[in-house]
CSV table of C-alpha atoms in Angstrom, one decimal:
chain,number,residue,atom,x,y,z
A,23,MET,CA,-136.4,61.3,50.4
A,24,MET,CA,-134.0,59.5,52.8
A,25,THR,CA,-135.6,58.5,55.9
A,26,ALA,CA,-133.7,57.9,59.3
A,27,ALA,CA,-134.2,54.1,58.8
A,28,MET,CA,-132.5,54.1,55.4
A,29,THR,CA,-129.7,56.3,56.5
A,30,SER,CA,-128.8,53.7,59.4
A,31,CYS,CA,-129.0,50.8,57.0
A,32,HIS,CA,-126.7,52.7,54.5
A,33,PHE,CA,-124.3,53.3,57.6
A,34,LEU,CA,-124.4,49.7,58.5
A,35,PHE,CA,-123.7,48.5,55.1
A,36,ALA,CA,-120.7,50.6,54.6
A,37,PHE,CA,-119.4,49.4,58.0
A,38,VAL,CA,-119.7,45.9,56.9
A,39,VAL,CA,-117.8,46.8,53.7
A,40,LEU,CA,-115.1,48.6,55.2
A,41,ALA,CA,-114.6,45.8,57.9
A,42,LEU,CA,-114.6,43.1,55.2
A,43,THR,CA,-112.0,45.3,52.9
A,44,THR,CA,-109.8,45.4,56.1
A,45,LEU,CA,-109.9,41.8,56.9
A,46,ALA,CA,-109.1,41.0,53.4
A,47,GLY,CA,-106.2,43.5,53.5
A,48,CYS,CA,-105.0,41.8,56.5
A,49,ALA,CA,-105.1,38.2,55.1
A,50,ALA,CA,-101.7,37.2,53.7
A,51,PRO,CA,-101.8,35.8,49.9
A,52,ASP,CA,-100.3,32.3,49.5
A,53,GLU,CA,-97.2,33.8,47.9
A,54,GLN,CA,-96.6,36.0,51.0
A,55,LEU,CA,-96.7,33.5,53.6
A,56,PRO,CA,-93.5,32.4,54.9
A,57,ILE,CA,-91.8,29.1,55.0
A,58,ALA,CA,-91.9,28.5,58.9
A,59,ASP,CA,-88.8,26.1,58.7
A,60,LEU,CA,-86.6,29.3,57.6
A,61,GLN,CA,-87.8,31.3,60.5
A,62,GLU,CA,-87.8,28.9,63.2
A,63,ILE,CA,-84.7,26.7,62.6
A,64,PRO,CA,-81.2,28.2,63.2
A,65,GLN,CA,-79.4,28.6,60.0
A,66,ASP,CA,-76.2,27.4,61.7
A,67,CYS,CA,-74.8,23.8,61.0
A,68,ARG,CA,-72.8,23.7,64.4
A,69,SER,CA,-76.1,24.0,66.2
A,70,ALA,CA,-77.7,21.2,64.2
A,71,LEU,CA,-74.9,18.7,65.2
A,72,GLY,CA,-75.7,19.0,68.7
A,73,PRO,CA,-73.4,19.0,71.8
A,74,GLY,CA,-70.1,17.1,71.8
A,75,PHE,CA,-70.2,16.0,68.2
A,76,ALA,CA,-68.4,18.9,66.5
A,77,ASP,CA,-65.0,17.4,67.6
A,78,LYS,CA,-65.9,13.9,66.3
A,79,THR,CA,-63.7,12.6,63.2
A,80,LEU,CA,-65.8,11.7,60.5
A,81,ILE,CA,-63.2,9.9,58.5
A,82,ALA,CA,-60.5,8.0,59.9
A,83,PRO,CA,-56.9,9.7,58.9
A,84,ASP,CA,-55.6,6.6,57.2
A,85,ASN,CA,-59.0,6.4,55.2
A,86,GLN,CA,-59.0,10.1,54.4
A,87,ALA,CA,-55.1,9.8,53.1
A,88,ARG,CA,-56.2,7.0,50.9
A,89,LEU,CA,-59.4,9.1,49.5
A,90,ALA,CA,-57.2,12.3,49.0
A,91,ASP,CA,-54.8,10.0,46.9
A,92,GLU,CA,-57.7,8.9,44.7
A,93,TYR,CA,-59.0,12.2,44.4
A,94,ARG,CA,-55.9,13.7,43.2
A,95,GLN,CA,-55.6,10.9,40.7
A,96,THR,CA,-59.1,11.5,39.6
A,97,ILE,CA,-59.1,15.0,38.7
A,98,LEU,CA,-55.8,14.6,37.0
A,99,SER,CA,-57.6,11.8,34.6
A,100,PRO,CA,-58.3,14.0,31.9
A,101,TRP,CA,-54.5,14.3,31.4
A,102,TRP,CA,-53.6,10.5,32.3
A,103,PRO,CA,-56.8,8.7,31.3
A,104,ASP,CA,-54.8,5.4,31.2
A,105,THR,CA,-53.4,5.7,34.5
A,106,LEU,CA,-57.0,5.9,36.6
A,107,SER,CA,-56.9,2.6,38.8
A,108,PRO,CA,-60.0,0.2,38.3
A,109,GLY,CA,-61.1,1.0,41.9
A,110,GLY,CA,-60.9,4.9,41.1
A,111,LEU,CA,-63.9,7.1,41.6
A,112,ALA,CA,-64.3,9.1,38.2
A,113,SER,CA,-65.9,7.9,35.0
A,114,PHE,CA,-63.8,9.5,32.7
A,115,SER,CA,-63.5,8.4,29.2
A,116,ALA,CA,-61.6,9.8,26.2
A,117,ASP,CA,-64.2,7.6,24.1
A,118,PRO,CA,-64.1,9.4,20.8
A,119,ALA,CA,-67.8,8.7,20.5
A,120,ASN,CA,-69.4,11.8,18.6
A,121,GLU,CA,-71.1,13.4,21.9
A,122,ILE,CA,-71.7,16.5,20.0
A,123,LEU,CA,-73.9,15.1,17.3
A,124,ARG,CA,-75.9,13.3,19.7
A,125,ILE,CA,-76.8,16.3,21.4
A,126,PHE,CA,-78.2,17.7,18.3
A,127,ARG,CA,-79.9,14.6,17.4
A,128,HIS,CA,-82.0,14.7,21.0
A,129,TRP,CA,-82.3,18.6,21.2
A,130,PRO,CA,-85.9,19.7,21.6
A,131,ASN,CA,-86.9,22.1,18.8
A,132,ASP,CA,-89.5,24.2,20.9
A,133,THR,CA,-87.1,26.0,23.4
A,134,ILE,CA,-87.5,29.7,24.1
A,135,GLY,CA,-84.8,32.3,24.5
A,136,GLU,CA,-84.0,35.0,27.2
A,137,ASN,CA,-86.8,37.1,25.6
A,138,LEU,CA,-89.1,34.3,26.3
A,139,GLN,CA,-90.0,34.1,22.6
A,140,PRO,CA,-89.3,30.8,20.6
A,141,ARG,CA,-86.0,30.7,18.8
A,142,PRO,CA,-85.7,32.0,15.4
A,143,GLY,CA,-85.6,29.5,12.5
A,144,GLY,CA,-82.0,28.6,11.6
A,145,TRP,CA,-80.8,29.2,15.1
A,146,SER,CA,-80.2,25.5,15.8
A,147,ALA,CA,-78.8,25.0,12.4
A,148,ALA,CA,-76.3,27.9,12.8
A,149,LEU,CA,-75.2,26.4,16.1
A,150,MET,CA,-74.7,22.9,14.5
A,151,ARG,CA,-72.5,24.8,11.6
A,152,GLU,CA,-70.4,26.2,14.6
A,153,ALA,CA,-70.0,22.9,16.2
A,154,ASN,CA,-68.5,21.3,13.3
A,155,GLY,CA,-69.9,18.0,14.8
A,156,GLN,CA,-68.9,16.1,11.3
A,157,ASP,CA,-65.0,16.4,11.9
A,158,TYR,CA,-65.5,15.4,15.8
A,159,PRO,CA,-62.8,14.9,17.3
A,160,ASN,CA,-60.3,17.4,15.6
A,161,ARG,CA,-58.0,17.8,18.6
A,162,ARG,CA,-56.5,16.2,21.7
A,163,LEU,CA,-54.9,19.0,23.9
A,164,ARG,CA,-54.4,18.7,27.5
A,165,ALA,CA,-55.5,22.0,29.2
A,166,ILE,CA,-56.8,23.6,32.1
A,167,THR,CA,-59.2,26.2,32.9
A,168,VAL,CA,-57.8,29.8,33.7
A,169,ARG,CA,-61.0,31.3,34.8
A,170,ASN,CA,-64.5,30.2,36.3
A,171,THR,CA,-66.7,29.4,33.4
A,172,SER,CA,-69.7,27.1,32.3
A,173,MET,CA,-69.6,24.0,30.2
A,174,ARG,CA,-72.5,24.4,27.9
A,175,GLN,CA,-74.3,21.7,25.8
A,176,LEU,CA,-74.1,23.9,22.4
A,177,PRO,CA,-71.5,26.4,21.4
A,178,THR,CA,-73.0,29.7,22.6
A,179,ALA,CA,-73.8,31.5,25.9
A,180,GLU,CA,-77.3,32.1,25.0
A,181,PRO,CA,-79.9,30.4,27.1
A,182,ALA,CA,-82.5,27.9,26.1
A,183,PHE,CA,-85.7,27.5,28.1
A,184,LEU,CA,-88.6,25.1,28.0
A,185,PRO,CA,-91.9,27.0,27.0
A,186,PRO,CA,-94.7,27.9,29.4
A,187,GLY,CA,-96.6,24.6,30.3
A,188,LYS,CA,-93.8,22.3,29.7
A,189,GLY,CA,-91.7,22.8,32.7
A,190,ILE,CA,-89.8,25.9,34.7
A,191,ALA,CA,-88.2,28.6,32.7
A,192,TYR,CA,-85.7,30.9,34.2
A,193,PRO,CA,-83.3,29.9,35.7
A,194,PHE,CA,-83.3,26.4,34.4
A,195,ASP,CA,-81.3,27.0,31.3
A,196,ARG,CA,-81.2,23.6,29.3
A,197,LEU,CA,-78.0,24.5,27.7
A,198,GLN,CA,-76.2,24.9,31.0
A,199,GLU,CA,-74.2,21.7,31.8
A,200,SER,CA,-72.2,22.7,34.9
A,201,ALA,CA,-69.8,25.5,36.1
A,202,ILE,CA,-66.2,24.5,36.2
A,203,TRP,CA,-63.9,26.3,38.5
A,204,ALA,CA,-60.7,27.9,37.4
A,205,ASN,CA,-57.6,25.7,37.6
A,206,THR,CA,-59.3,22.5,36.7
A,207,PRO,CA,-57.3,20.0,34.4
A,208,ILE,CA,-59.4,19.1,31.1
A,209,LEU,CA,-58.9,17.4,27.9
A,210,VAL,CA,-59.8,19.4,24.7
A,211,THR,CA,-61.1,17.1,22.1
A,212,HIS,CA,-62.6,19.3,19.5
A,213,VAL,CA,-62.5,23.1,18.2
A,214,SER,CA,-65.5,24.9,16.9
A,215,ARG,CA,-65.5,26.0,13.3
A,216,SER,CA,-64.6,29.6,14.3
A,217,GLY,CA,-62.3,28.6,17.0
A,218,ALA,CA,-64.2,30.6,19.6
A,219,TRP,CA,-65.4,27.5,21.5
A,220,VAL,CA,-63.9,24.1,22.6
A,221,TRP,CA,-65.2,20.8,23.6
A,222,ALA,CA,-63.6,19.9,27.0
A,223,LYS,CA,-63.9,17.1,29.2
A,224,SER,CA,-63.1,17.4,33.0
A,225,CYS,CA,-63.3,14.4,35.5
A,226,PHE,CA,-66.9,15.3,36.1
A,227,SER,CA,-68.6,16.8,33.1
A,228,ALA,CA,-68.0,17.6,29.5
A,229,GLY,CA,-69.4,20.4,27.2
A,230,TRP,CA,-68.5,23.5,25.3
A,231,VAL,CA,-66.3,26.1,27.0
A,232,PRO,CA,-65.0,29.5,25.3
A,233,ALA,CA,-61.6,28.9,23.9
A,234,GLY,CA,-60.2,31.8,25.7
A,235,ASP,CA,-61.1,30.4,29.2
A,236,VAL,CA,-58.8,27.6,29.0
A,237,ALA,CA,-55.0,27.2,28.1
A,238,VAL,CA,-52.7,24.2,26.9
A,239,VAL,CA,-50.4,22.7,29.4
A,240,ASP,CA,-47.0,21.1,28.8
A,241,ASN,CA,-45.2,18.3,30.9
A,242,SER,CA,-43.6,20.4,33.4
A,243,PHE,CA,-46.9,22.1,34.3
A,244,MET,CA,-48.9,18.6,34.5
A,245,ASN,CA,-46.0,17.1,36.8
A,246,ALA,CA,-46.3,20.0,39.3
A,247,TRP,CA,-49.8,18.9,39.8
A,248,ARG,CA,-48.8,15.4,39.9
A,249,THR,CA,-46.4,15.9,42.3
A,250,LEU,CA,-46.6,18.8,44.4
A,251,PRO,CA,-48.6,18.8,47.6
A,252,LEU,CA,-52.2,20.2,47.0
A,253,VAL,CA,-54.0,23.3,48.7
A,254,ALA,CA,-57.8,23.4,49.0
A,255,ILE,CA,-59.6,26.7,49.0
A,256,VAL,CA,-61.9,27.2,51.7
A,257,ARG,CA,-63.7,30.4,51.3
A,258,ASP,CA,-65.6,31.5,48.2
A,259,GLY,CA,-64.3,34.8,46.0
A,260,VAL,CA,-60.5,34.5,46.7
A,261,SER,CA,-59.0,36.8,44.4
A,262,LEU,CA,-55.6,35.1,42.7
A,263,ARG,CA,-53.0,37.8,42.0
A,264,GLY,CA,-49.6,37.3,40.9
A,265,PRO,CA,-46.3,38.6,42.3
A,266,ASP,CA,-46.7,41.9,40.7
A,267,GLY,CA,-50.6,42.2,41.8
A,268,THR,CA,-51.9,41.3,38.6
A,269,PHE,CA,-55.5,39.8,38.7
A,270,ILE,CA,-55.2,36.2,37.6
A,271,ALA,CA,-58.6,34.6,38.8
A,272,THR,CA,-61.2,34.2,41.4
A,273,GLU,CA,-61.4,30.8,43.0
A,274,HIS,CA,-64.2,29.1,45.2
A,275,ILE,CA,-64.6,26.6,47.7
A,276,GLY,CA,-64.2,23.3,45.5
A,277,ALA,CA,-61.1,24.3,43.7
A,278,VAL,CA,-57.6,22.9,44.7
A,279,LEU,CA,-54.0,24.0,43.7
A,280,PRO,CA,-50.3,22.7,43.9
A,281,LEU,CA,-48.5,24.2,46.5
A,282,ALA,CA,-45.6,26.2,45.2
A,283,GLU,CA,-42.2,24.8,46.0
A,284,ALA,CA,-40.5,26.1,49.1
A,285,SER,CA,-43.9,27.2,50.5
A,286,ALA,CA,-44.5,26.6,54.1
A,287,PRO,CA,-46.6,23.6,54.2
A,288,ALA,CA,-48.4,24.0,57.4
A,289,GLY,CA,-48.5,25.7,60.9
A,290,ALA,CA,-47.5,24.3,64.2
A,291,GLY,CA,-49.4,21.5,65.5
A,292,GLY,CA,-51.3,21.2,62.1
A,293,ALA,CA,-52.7,24.6,62.2
A,294,PRO,CA,-53.8,26.3,59.0
A,295,ALA,CA,-50.5,27.8,57.5
A,296,LYS,CA,-50.1,31.5,57.0
A,297,ASN,CA,-49.7,32.9,53.6
A,298,LEU,CA,-49.7,29.8,51.7
A,299,GLU,CA,-48.3,30.0,48.0
A,300,VAL,CA,-49.7,28.2,45.2
A,301,LEU,CA,-49.3,27.7,41.6
A,302,ALA,CA,-52.2,29.3,39.5
A,303,ALA,CA,-52.4,28.9,35.6
A,304,ALA,CA,-52.6,32.1,33.5
A,305,ARG,CA,-53.1,32.1,29.7
A,306,MET,CA,-50.3,33.2,27.4
A,307,PRO,CA,-50.8,35.0,24.1
A,308,ASP,CA,-50.0,31.6,22.3
A,309,GLY,CA,-52.6,29.9,24.1
A,310,ALA,CA,-50.2,28.0,26.6
A,311,ALA,CA,-50.6,27.7,30.4
A,312,LYS,CA,-47.9,29.5,32.8
A,313,ALA,CA,-47.6,28.6,36.3
A,314,ILE,CA,-47.9,31.8,38.2
A,315,ARG,CA,-46.9,32.0,41.9
A,316,VAL,CA,-49.8,33.2,44.0
A,317,ARG,CA,-49.7,34.0,47.8
A,318,LEU,CA,-53.0,33.5,49.5
A,319,GLU,CA,-54.3,35.2,52.7
A,320,PRO,CA,-54.7,33.3,56.0
A,321,GLY,CA,-57.9,31.6,55.9
A,322,GLU,CA,-58.3,31.5,52.2
A,323,ALA,CA,-56.9,28.0,51.8
A,324,GLU,CA,-55.7,25.1,53.9
A,325,MET,CA,-53.4,22.1,53.0
A,326,PHE,CA,-55.2,19.4,51.2
A,327,PRO,CA,-56.8,17.3,52.8
A,328,VAL,CA,-58.5,19.4,55.7
A,329,PRO,CA,-58.9,17.3,58.7
A,330,ALA,CA,-62.4,15.5,58.4
A,331,THR,CA,-63.9,16.6,61.8
A,332,ALA,CA,-67.9,17.4,62.0
A,333,GLY,CA,-66.8,20.7,63.2
A,334,ARG,CA,-64.5,21.8,60.4
A,335,LEU,CA,-67.2,20.3,58.0
A,336,ALA,CA,-70.0,22.5,59.6
A,337,ASP,CA,-67.8,25.6,59.4
A,338,LEU,CA,-67.2,25.2,55.9
A,339,ALA,CA,-70.8,24.3,55.3
A,340,ASP,CA,-72.0,27.5,57.1
A,341,ARG,CA,-69.9,29.8,54.5
A,342,MET,CA,-72.4,28.4,52.0
A,343,LEU,CA,-75.6,28.7,53.9
A,344,GLY,CA,-77.8,31.7,52.5
A,345,GLN,CA,-76.0,31.7,48.8
A,346,SER,CA,-78.2,32.0,45.9
A,347,TYR,CA,-79.3,28.8,44.1
A,348,GLY,CA,-77.6,28.6,40.8
A,349,TRP,CA,-78.8,25.8,38.3
A,350,GLY,CA,-75.7,24.1,36.7
A,351,GLY,CA,-73.6,26.6,38.3
A,352,LEU,CA,-74.8,29.6,36.7
A,353,TYR,CA,-73.6,33.1,37.8
A,354,GLU,CA,-70.9,30.9,39.6
A,355,ARG,CA,-73.6,29.9,42.1
A,356,ARG,CA,-74.3,26.3,42.9
A,357,ASP,CA,-77.3,23.9,42.6
A,358,CYS,CA,-78.0,21.2,45.3
A,359,SER,CA,-75.4,18.7,43.8
A,360,ALA,CA,-72.7,21.3,43.2
A,361,MET,CA,-73.1,22.3,46.8
A,362,ILE,CA,-72.6,18.7,48.0
A,363,ARG,CA,-69.4,18.3,45.5
A,364,ASP,CA,-68.0,21.5,46.4
A,365,LEU,CA,-68.3,21.1,50.4
A,366,PHE,CA,-66.7,17.6,50.4
A,367,THR,CA,-63.6,18.5,48.2
A,368,PRO,CA,-61.3,20.1,50.9
A,369,PHE,CA,-61.6,16.7,52.8
A,370,GLY,CA,-60.4,14.7,49.9
A,371,LEU,CA,-63.8,13.1,49.3
A,372,TYR,CA,-64.4,13.0,45.5
A,373,LEU,CA,-67.9,13.2,44.7
A,374,PRO,CA,-69.7,13.1,40.9
A,375,ARG,CA,-71.2,16.3,39.6
A,376,ASN,CA,-74.9,14.9,39.3
A,377,SER,CA,-77.3,14.0,42.4
A,378,SER,CA,-78.2,10.8,40.3
A,379,GLU,CA,-74.5,9.7,40.4
A,380,GLN,CA,-73.7,11.1,44.0
A,381,VAL,CA,-76.1,8.5,45.5
A,382,ARG,CA,-74.1,5.8,44.0
A,383,ALA,CA,-70.9,7.3,45.7
A,384,GLY,CA,-71.3,5.7,49.0
A,385,LYS,CA,-73.1,2.7,50.7
A,386,ALA,CA,-76.9,3.2,49.5
A,387,ILE,CA,-79.7,2.3,51.6
A,388,PRO,CA,-83.1,2.1,49.7
A,389,LEU,CA,-85.9,3.7,51.0
A,390,GLY,CA,-88.5,3.3,48.4
A,391,GLY,CA,-91.9,1.6,49.3
A,392,MET,CA,-91.5,3.0,53.0
A,393,SER,CA,-94.0,5.6,54.5
A,394,GLY,CA,-92.8,9.2,55.1
A,395,GLU,CA,-92.8,8.6,58.9
A,396,ALA,CA,-90.9,5.3,58.6
A,397,LYS,CA,-88.1,6.9,56.5
A,398,GLU,CA,-87.6,9.8,59.0
A,399,ARG,CA,-87.4,7.3,61.8
A,400,LEU,CA,-84.6,5.2,60.0
A,401,ILE,CA,-82.9,8.4,58.9
A,402,LEU,CA,-83.0,9.5,62.5
A,403,ARG,CA,-81.8,6.3,63.8
A,404,ASP,CA,-79.0,5.4,61.2
A,405,GLY,CA,-77.9,8.7,59.6
A,406,ALA,CA,-74.6,10.2,60.8
A,407,GLY,CA,-74.7,14.1,60.8
A,408,MET,CA,-72.4,15.6,58.0
A,409,LEU,CA,-71.8,12.2,56.6
A,410,THR,CA,-75.0,11.0,55.1
A,411,LEU,CA,-77.1,12.1,52.0
A,412,LEU,CA,-80.4,11.9,51.1
A,413,GLY,CA,-81.5,11.4,47.6
A,414,ALA,CA,-84.7,12.0,45.8
A,415,PRO,CA,-85.4,12.4,41.9
A,416,GLY,CA,-83.4,15.3,40.9
A,417,HIS,CA,-82.4,16.8,44.3
A,418,ILE,CA,-79.9,15.7,46.9
A,419,MET,CA,-79.7,16.8,50.4
A,420,LEU,CA,-77.3,16.5,53.2
A,421,TYR,CA,-78.3,15.2,56.7
A,422,LEU,CA,-77.1,17.3,59.8
A,423,GLY,CA,-79.0,15.9,62.7
A,424,GLN,CA,-82.3,16.3,64.6
A,425,ARG,CA,-84.2,19.0,66.3
A,426,ASP,CA,-87.2,18.0,68.1
A,427,SER,CA,-87.3,14.4,66.7
A,428,LYS,CA,-87.3,16.0,63.3
A,429,ALA,CA,-84.4,15.4,60.8
A,430,LEU,CA,-82.7,18.5,59.8
A,431,ILE,CA,-80.9,18.9,56.1
A,432,MET,CA,-78.9,21.2,54.5
A,433,HIS,CA,-79.6,21.9,50.8
A,434,ASN,CA,-79.7,24.3,48.0
A,435,THR,CA,-83.0,24.2,46.7
A,436,TRP,CA,-85.2,26.3,44.2
A,437,GLY,CA,-88.3,25.9,46.4
A,438,VAL,CA,-91.4,23.8,47.7
A,439,LYS,CA,-94.2,22.7,45.0
A,440,VAL,CA,-97.0,24.8,45.3
A,441,ARG,CA,-100.5,25.0,43.5
A,442,LYS,CA,-100.8,28.5,41.9
A,443,PRO,CA,-103.9,30.6,41.8
A,444,GLY,CA,-104.7,29.8,38.4
A,445,GLY,CA,-104.3,25.9,39.1
A,446,ASP,CA,-101.0,25.7,37.5
A,447,GLU,CA,-98.0,23.9,39.4
A,448,GLY,CA,-95.3,26.2,40.5
A,449,PHE,CA,-92.8,26.8,43.5
A,450,LYS,CA,-92.9,28.6,46.7
A,451,LEU,CA,-89.5,30.2,46.2
A,452,ILE,CA,-86.6,29.5,48.5
A,453,GLY,CA,-83.6,30.1,46.0
A,454,ARG,CA,-80.9,29.6,48.2
A,455,CYS,CA,-78.7,27.1,50.7
A,456,CYS,CA,-80.7,26.7,53.7
A,457,ILE,CA,-81.4,24.3,56.8
A,458,THR,CA,-84.9,23.1,56.9
A,459,THR,CA,-86.7,19.8,58.1
A,460,LEU,CA,-87.8,17.2,55.6
A,461,ARG,CA,-91.1,19.2,55.3
A,462,PRO,CA,-90.5,22.7,54.4
A,463,GLY,CA,-93.4,24.4,53.7
A,464,ILE,CA,-95.8,21.8,54.8
A,465,GLU,CA,-98.0,24.2,56.5
A,466,LEU,CA,-98.7,26.1,53.3
A,467,PRO,CA,-102.5,26.0,52.2
A,468,ASN,CA,-101.4,25.3,48.7
A,469,VAL,CA,-98.7,23.1,49.0
A,470,ILE,CA,-98.7,20.1,46.7
A,471,LEU,CA,-99.1,16.7,48.4
A,472,PRO,CA,-97.5,14.4,48.3
A,473,ASP,CA,-94.9,15.6,46.0
A,474,GLY,CA,-94.4,18.8,48.3
A,475,ASP,CA,-93.4,16.6,51.2
A,476,LEU,CA,-89.4,15.4,50.9
A,477,ARG,CA,-90.2,12.5,52.8
A,478,HIS,CA,-92.4,11.3,50.2
A,479,MET,CA,-89.6,12.1,47.3
A,480,ILE,CA,-86.6,10.8,49.1
A,481,ASN,CA,-85.9,7.4,48.1
A,482,VAL,CA,-82.2,6.5,49.1
A,483,MET,CA,-79.9,7.2,52.2
A,484,VAL,CA,-76.1,7.3,51.4
A,485,ARG,CA,-73.4,6.9,53.7
A,486,LEU,CA,-70.4,8.4,52.4
A,487,ASP,CA,-67.8,7.0,54.6
A,488,GLY,CA,-66.5,3.9,53.2
A,489,GLY,CA,-64.5,2.7,56.3
A,490,ASP,CA,-65.6,1.5,59.8
A,491,ASN,CA,-65.6,4.9,61.2
A,492,PHE,CA,-69.4,5.1,60.7
A,493,ASP,CA,-70.3,2.4,63.1
A,494,ARG,CA,-68.0,4.1,65.5
A,495,LEU,CA,-69.8,7.5,65.1
A,496,MET,CA,-73.0,5.7,65.6
A,497,ALA,CA,-71.8,4.1,68.6
A,498,GLY,CA,-70.9,7.5,70.1
A,499,GLU,CA,-74.6,9.0,69.0
A,500,SER,CA,-76.1,6.4,71.1
A,501,GLU,CA,-74.1,7.4,74.2
A,502,ARG,CA,-75.2,11.0,73.9
């Protein structure tokens, strides 16, 4: 028999349980907590520059002209490697060392496939046979890419991820070397046994490329690239179509093409030209490249190099903000170093493909051994917005300016290191190009410190401008 006292106790117990359940439902799990930087910081590079800085010239015109000449020489180095000046920026080498067999010797045998299962026995052996590495090199063909494609470490489009517990799986395909945009000069040094793949070298990377994605060039084609003015693509997803409307390729920021002869080079007063015509490569049935005249729409391209003002660079950077992260250029997306490289290309500044090489592309200022606070103070004092790179192991960032005495950076990042509920390390996903402070996600209760703090990880600051313009910029900064 239930007494009144027992009934009231049951009601009280039910009320407490309901209240606790409600509170638990309102509490956000760690994985659902937002990253404050992404909600509080305007995702707009011009706002990060501050008033009066957008019109500043980042690279003096005479210095920019020299850099642009070096850029052309560098991207053409696969066709003329012997003409690259000792002071050039590329590390291109036509050395016949057997790169293919070296990859197989060091390839881990415990990778997993797209189904997250170990690769079956014989998978690597079949690829080694297809690579035909014993006969490397079996070709020497000057060529060009005719579509956006990927350079792969092995002759296959199949992915290879690290198994659980040994690293991050998707999207970090260990076979992905780099994306390479259409109309990039390359040297083909080897063809696979089936003929389906070629080993190609560009000025910034090397790897296996589908044979149908490249075409062989002749002297006339190469001379057009060497002598005609260049045009820089300044928007992603530009469709290249021939005079009859036939689709040729899609181009992205980071691509340059020769200006077709008799095309108007520029608008009045240096304004962007309208309806620029460029030469784009198309693959013929015999595998040869043919130069097709392509008319571009206003705003899709500008004469190379684009004037290097902070505002022009910020406008181009804004077009990249919010874009998805793409490890090694997978799915025609960018990772941290590809973003940096493509961003500076229209301005004639050549940068290597990988972050470890980019930190050697300017005047490096070591930051190792300093506290996080000291590093940030130095960056705020000596960094020039849009002209300073910040390097960390496996990551590269562009310093923009400051907000509330905190450094702002633009970077394409996978996420913030956190501790998962089970105790394993993982990431609070960002997965896109964004503007943050040097401590994105520092407020998260499960952030891993100190590695989750970029101030701790940054070990170098790089001034990209090699001329005297940097000191002039800094003098202007102190006047604001």
